[in-house]
Short mmCIF file of C-alpha atoms and ligand atoms in Angstrom, two decimals:
data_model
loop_
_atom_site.label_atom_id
_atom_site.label_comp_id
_atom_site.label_asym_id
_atom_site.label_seq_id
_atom_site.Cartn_x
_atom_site.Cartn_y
_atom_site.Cartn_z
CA UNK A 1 0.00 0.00 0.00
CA UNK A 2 1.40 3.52 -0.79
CA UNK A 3 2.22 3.53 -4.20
CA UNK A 4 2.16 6.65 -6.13
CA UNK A 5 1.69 7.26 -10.47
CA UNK A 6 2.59 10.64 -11.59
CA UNK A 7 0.72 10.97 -14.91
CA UNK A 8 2.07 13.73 -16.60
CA UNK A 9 1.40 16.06 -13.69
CA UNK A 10 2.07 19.80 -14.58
CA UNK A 11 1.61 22.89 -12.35
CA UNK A 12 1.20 26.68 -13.36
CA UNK A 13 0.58 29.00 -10.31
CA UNK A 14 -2.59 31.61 -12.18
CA UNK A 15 0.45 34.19 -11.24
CA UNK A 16 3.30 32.69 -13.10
CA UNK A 17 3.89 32.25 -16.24
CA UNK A 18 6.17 29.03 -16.02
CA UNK A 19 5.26 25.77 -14.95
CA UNK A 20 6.29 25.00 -11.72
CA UNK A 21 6.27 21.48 -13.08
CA UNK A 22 5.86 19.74 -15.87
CA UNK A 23 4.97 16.46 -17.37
CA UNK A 24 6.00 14.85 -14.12
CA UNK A 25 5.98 11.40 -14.92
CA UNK A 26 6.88 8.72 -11.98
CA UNK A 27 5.59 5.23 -10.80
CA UNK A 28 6.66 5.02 -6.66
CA UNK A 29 6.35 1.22 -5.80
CA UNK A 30 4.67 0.20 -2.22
CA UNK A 31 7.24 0.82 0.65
CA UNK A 32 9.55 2.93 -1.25
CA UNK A 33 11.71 5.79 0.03
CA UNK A 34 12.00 8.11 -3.00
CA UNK A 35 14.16 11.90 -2.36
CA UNK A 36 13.60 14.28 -4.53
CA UNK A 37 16.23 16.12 -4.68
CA UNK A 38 16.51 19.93 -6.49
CA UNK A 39 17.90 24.06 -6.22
CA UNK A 40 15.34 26.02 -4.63
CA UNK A 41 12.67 27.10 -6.85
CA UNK A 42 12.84 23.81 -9.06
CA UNK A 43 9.46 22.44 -7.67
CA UNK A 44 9.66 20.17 -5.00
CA UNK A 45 7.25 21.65 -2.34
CA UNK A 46 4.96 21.82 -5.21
CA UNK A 47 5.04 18.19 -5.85
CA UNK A 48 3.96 17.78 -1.83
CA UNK A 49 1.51 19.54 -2.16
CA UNK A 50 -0.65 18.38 -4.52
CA UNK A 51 -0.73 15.04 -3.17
CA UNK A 52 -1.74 16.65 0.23
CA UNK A 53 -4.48 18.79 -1.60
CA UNK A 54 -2.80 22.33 -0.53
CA UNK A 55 -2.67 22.95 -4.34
CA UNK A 56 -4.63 21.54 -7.33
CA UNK A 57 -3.42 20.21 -10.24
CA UNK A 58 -3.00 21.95 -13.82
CA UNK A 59 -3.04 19.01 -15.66
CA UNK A 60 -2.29 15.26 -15.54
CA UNK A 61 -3.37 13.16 -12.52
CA UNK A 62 -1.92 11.39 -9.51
CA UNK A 63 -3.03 7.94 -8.34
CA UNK A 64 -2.19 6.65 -4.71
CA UNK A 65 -3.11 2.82 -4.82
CA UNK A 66 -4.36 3.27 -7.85
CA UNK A 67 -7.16 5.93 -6.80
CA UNK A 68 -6.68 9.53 -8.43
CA UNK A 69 -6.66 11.81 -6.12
CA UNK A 70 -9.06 13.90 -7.19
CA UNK A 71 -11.83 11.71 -6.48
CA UNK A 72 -10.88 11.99 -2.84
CA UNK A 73 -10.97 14.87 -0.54
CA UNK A 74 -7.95 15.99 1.04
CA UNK A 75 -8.39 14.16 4.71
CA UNK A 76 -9.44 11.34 3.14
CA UNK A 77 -6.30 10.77 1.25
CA UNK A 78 -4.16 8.92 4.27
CA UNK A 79 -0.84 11.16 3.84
CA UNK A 80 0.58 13.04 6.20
CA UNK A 81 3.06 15.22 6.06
CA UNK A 82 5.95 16.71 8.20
CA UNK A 83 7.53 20.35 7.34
CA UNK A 84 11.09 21.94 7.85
CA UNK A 85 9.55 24.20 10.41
CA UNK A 86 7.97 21.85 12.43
CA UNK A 87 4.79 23.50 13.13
CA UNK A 88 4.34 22.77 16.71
CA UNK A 89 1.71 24.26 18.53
CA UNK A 90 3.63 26.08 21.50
CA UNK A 91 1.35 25.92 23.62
CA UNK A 92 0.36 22.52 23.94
CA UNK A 93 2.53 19.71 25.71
CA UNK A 94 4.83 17.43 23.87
CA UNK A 95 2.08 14.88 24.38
CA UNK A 96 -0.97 17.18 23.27
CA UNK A 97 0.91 18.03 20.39
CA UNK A 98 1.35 13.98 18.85
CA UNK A 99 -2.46 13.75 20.20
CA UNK A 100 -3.49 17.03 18.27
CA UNK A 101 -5.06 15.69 15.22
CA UNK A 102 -6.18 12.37 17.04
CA UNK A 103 -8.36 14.83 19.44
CA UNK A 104 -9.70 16.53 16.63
CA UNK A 105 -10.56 12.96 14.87
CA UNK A 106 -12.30 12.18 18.63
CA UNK A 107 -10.53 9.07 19.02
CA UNK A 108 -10.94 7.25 22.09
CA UNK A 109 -8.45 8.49 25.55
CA UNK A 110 -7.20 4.72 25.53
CA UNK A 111 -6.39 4.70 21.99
CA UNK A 112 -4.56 8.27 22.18
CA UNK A 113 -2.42 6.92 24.89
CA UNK A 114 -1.52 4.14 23.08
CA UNK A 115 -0.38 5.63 20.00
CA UNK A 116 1.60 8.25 21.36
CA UNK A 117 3.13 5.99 23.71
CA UNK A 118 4.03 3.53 20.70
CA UNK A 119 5.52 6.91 18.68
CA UNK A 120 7.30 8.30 21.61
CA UNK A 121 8.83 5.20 22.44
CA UNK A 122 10.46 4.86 18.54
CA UNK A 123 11.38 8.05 18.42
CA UNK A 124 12.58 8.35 22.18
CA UNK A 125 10.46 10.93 23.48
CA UNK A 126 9.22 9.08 26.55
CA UNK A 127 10.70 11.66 29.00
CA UNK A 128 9.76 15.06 26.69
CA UNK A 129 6.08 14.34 27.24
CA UNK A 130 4.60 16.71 29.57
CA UNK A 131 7.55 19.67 28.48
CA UNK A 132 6.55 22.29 25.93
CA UNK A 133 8.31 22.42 22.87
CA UNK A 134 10.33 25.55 23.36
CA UNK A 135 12.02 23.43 26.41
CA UNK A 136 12.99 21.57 23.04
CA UNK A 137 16.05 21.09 21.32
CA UNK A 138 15.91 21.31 16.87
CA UNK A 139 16.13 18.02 16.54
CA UNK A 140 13.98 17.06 19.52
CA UNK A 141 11.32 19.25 17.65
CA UNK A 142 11.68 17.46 14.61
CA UNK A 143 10.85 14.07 16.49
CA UNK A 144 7.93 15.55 17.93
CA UNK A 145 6.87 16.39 14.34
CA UNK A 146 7.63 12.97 12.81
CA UNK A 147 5.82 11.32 15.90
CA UNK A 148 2.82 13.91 14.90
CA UNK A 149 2.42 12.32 11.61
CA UNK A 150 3.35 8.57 12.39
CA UNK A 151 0.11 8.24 14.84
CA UNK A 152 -2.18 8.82 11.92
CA UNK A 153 -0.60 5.52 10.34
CA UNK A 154 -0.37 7.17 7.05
CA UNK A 155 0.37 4.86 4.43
CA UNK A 156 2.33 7.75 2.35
CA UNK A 157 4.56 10.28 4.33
CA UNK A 158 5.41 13.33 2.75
CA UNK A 159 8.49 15.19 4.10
CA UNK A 160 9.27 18.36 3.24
CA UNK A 161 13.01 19.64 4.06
CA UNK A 162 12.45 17.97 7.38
CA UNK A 163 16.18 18.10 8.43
CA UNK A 164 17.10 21.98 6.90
CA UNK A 165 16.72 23.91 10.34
CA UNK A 166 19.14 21.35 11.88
CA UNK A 167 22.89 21.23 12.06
CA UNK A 168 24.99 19.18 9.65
CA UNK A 169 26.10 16.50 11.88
CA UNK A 170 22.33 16.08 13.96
CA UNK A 171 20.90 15.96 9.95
CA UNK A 172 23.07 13.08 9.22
CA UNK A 173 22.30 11.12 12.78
CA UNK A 174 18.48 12.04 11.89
CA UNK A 175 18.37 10.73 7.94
CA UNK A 176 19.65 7.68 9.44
CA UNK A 177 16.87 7.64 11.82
CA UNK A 178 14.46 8.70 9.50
CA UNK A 179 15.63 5.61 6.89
CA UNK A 180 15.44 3.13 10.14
CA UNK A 181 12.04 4.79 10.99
CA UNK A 182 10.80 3.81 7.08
CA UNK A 183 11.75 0.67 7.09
CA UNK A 184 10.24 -0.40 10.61
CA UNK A 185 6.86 1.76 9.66
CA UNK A 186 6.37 -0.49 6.00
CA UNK A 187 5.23 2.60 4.49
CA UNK A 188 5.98 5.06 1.51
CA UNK A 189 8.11 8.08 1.55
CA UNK A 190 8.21 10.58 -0.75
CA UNK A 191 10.99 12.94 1.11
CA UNK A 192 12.44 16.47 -1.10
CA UNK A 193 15.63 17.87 -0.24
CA UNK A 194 17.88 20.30 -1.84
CA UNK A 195 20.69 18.22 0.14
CA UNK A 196 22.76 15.66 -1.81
CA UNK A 197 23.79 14.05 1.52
CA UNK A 198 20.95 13.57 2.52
CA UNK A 199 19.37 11.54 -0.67
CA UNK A 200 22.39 9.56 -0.68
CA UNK A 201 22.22 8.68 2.92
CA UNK A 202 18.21 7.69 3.06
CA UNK A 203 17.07 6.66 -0.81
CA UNK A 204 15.92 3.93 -2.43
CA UNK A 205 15.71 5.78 -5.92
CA UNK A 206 16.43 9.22 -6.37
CA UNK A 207 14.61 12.04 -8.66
CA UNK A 208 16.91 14.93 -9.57
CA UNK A 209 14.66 18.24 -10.16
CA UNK A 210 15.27 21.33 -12.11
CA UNK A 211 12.83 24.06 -13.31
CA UNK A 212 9.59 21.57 -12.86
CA UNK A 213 11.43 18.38 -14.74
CA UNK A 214 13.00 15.61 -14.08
CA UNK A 215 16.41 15.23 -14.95
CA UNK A 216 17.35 11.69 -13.52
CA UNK A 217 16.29 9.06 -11.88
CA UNK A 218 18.02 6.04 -10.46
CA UNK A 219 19.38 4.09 -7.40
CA UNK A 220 21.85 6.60 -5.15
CA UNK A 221 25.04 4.46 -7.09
CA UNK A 222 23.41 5.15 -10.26
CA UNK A 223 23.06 9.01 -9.52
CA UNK A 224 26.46 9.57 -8.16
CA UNK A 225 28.89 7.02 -9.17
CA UNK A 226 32.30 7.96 -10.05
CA UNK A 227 33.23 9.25 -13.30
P1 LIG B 1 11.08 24.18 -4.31
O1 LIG B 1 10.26 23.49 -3.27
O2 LIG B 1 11.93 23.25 -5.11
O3 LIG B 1 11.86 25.34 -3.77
P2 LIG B 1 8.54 25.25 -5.23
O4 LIG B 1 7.66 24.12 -5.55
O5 LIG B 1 8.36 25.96 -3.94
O6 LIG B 1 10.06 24.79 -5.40
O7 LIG B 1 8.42 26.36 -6.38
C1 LIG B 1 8.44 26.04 -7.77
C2 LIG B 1 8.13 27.31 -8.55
O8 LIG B 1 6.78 27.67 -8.33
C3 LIG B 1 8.97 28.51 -8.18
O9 LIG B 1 9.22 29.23 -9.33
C4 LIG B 1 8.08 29.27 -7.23
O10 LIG B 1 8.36 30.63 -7.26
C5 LIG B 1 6.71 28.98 -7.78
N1 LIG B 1 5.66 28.98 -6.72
C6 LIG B 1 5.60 28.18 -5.64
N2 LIG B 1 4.51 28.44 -4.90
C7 LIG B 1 3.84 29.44 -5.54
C8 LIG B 1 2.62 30.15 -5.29
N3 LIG B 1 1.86 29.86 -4.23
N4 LIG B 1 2.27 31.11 -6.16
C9 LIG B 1 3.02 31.39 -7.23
N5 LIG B 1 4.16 30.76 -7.53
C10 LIG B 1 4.59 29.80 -6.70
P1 LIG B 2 -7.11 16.59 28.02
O1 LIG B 2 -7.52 15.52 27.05
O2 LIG B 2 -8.24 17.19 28.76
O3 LIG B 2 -6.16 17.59 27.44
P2 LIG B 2 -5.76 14.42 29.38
O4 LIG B 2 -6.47 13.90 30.58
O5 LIG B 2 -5.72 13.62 28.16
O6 LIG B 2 -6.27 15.90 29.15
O7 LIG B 2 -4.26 14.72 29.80
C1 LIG B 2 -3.93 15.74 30.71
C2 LIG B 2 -2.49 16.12 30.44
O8 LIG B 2 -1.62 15.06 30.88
C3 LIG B 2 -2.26 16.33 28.99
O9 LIG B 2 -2.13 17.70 28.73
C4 LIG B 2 -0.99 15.60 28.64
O10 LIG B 2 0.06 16.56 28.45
C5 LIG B 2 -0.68 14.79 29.86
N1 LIG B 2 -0.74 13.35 29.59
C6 LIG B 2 -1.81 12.58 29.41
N2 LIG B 2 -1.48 11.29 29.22
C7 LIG B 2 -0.12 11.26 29.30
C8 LIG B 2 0.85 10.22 29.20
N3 LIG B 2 0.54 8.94 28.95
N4 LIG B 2 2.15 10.55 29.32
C9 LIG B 2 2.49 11.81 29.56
N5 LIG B 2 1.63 12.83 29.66
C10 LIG B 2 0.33 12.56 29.55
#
């Protein structure tokens, strides 16, 4: 479950007059851990983002499990998706914060607790639970965030630049834990960075982005092998 077709999907924002992408063409197998990897401006957050519904397609379609996505409203399409900024609630606790969208969904107490006692645990928050996050540390943020979206059980994460507010060497220990995460959650990632490293470090395959269109694709050896 997870799997992803890109069928020719092209984006002009009404304001531009360039497509932001174009004739994005990609099939992401079940359980896959694709990086998308780009300069600034060359589309990537786009891509996110129409899979998550925050913007609509120009043309082509996108099919998770086979299901376009426009035949599904936005909550009902089982991603979730984790930003570079985090977007923690301050106020809340550490707890409240994993439990947001569960609360909002009315799930049961018992089931709450369980959850975010199951995410905490993986991603060692077990102590950080009743602190808020500006007690926090970057990359203690950044778990809180990844522990956010892992209690909905998504069967595609979508990770935007998760890792760019952090500091070189707690990115690299946190693409490792974010690879280890993937493979013990069975689900999909589709994870954009402009970050070399980092697609090296974590990928299955590898899309190289520029100006809306895909360049290359391949395993991280294919991409960067030695001349
Ligand atoms: P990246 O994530 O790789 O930095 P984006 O997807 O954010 O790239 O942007 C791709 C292109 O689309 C850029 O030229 C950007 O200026 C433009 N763009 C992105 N969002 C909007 C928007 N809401 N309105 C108009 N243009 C946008
Ligand atoms: P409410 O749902 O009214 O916000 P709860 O009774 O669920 O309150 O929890 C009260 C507070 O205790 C919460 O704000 C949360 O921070 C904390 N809390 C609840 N369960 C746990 C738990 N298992 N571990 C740590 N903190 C918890």
């Amino acid at each position: 479950m997870g799997n992803v077709t890109f069928n020719k999907v092209s984006k002009r924002y009404e304001t531009n007059k360039s497509y932001a992408l174009k004739d994005f063409n990609l099939q992401v197998e079940d359980g896959e851990l694709i990086v998308v990897v780009g300069p600034s401006g060359s589309g990537k957050s786009t891509l996110l983002e129409l899979i998550c519904g925050f913007e609509t397609l120009t043309s082509g379609d996108i099919l998770i499990d086979g299901q376009s996505i426009q035949d599904k409203h936005p909550k009902d399409r089982d991603v979730a998706m984790v930003f570079q900024n985090y977007a923690l609630l301050p106020h809340l606790t550490v707890y409240d914060n994993i439990a947001f969208g569960m609360k909002i969904r009315k799930e049961s107490k018992k089931v709450i607790e369980e959850k975010v006692t199951w995410a905490a645990k993986l991603l060692e928050l077990e102590s950080y639970l009743k602190v808020k996050p500006k007690k926090l540390s970057g990359g203690q943020r950044q778990r809180v965030a990844l522990a956010r979206a892992m209690v909905r059980k998504p069967k595609l994460f979508l990770m935007d630049e998760p890792l760019s507010n952090l500091d070189a060497k707690l990115r690299d220990n946190m693409s490792q834990e974010i690879k280890k995460l993937h493979e013990a959650l069975h689900a999909t990632m589709l994870y954009v960075t402009h970050d070399q490293i980092e697609a090296m470090t974590m990928a299955d395959r590898i899309v190289i982005l520029n100006k809306g269109e895909i360049q290359q694709v391949g395993s991280p050896s294919e991409i960067y092998q030695e001349p």
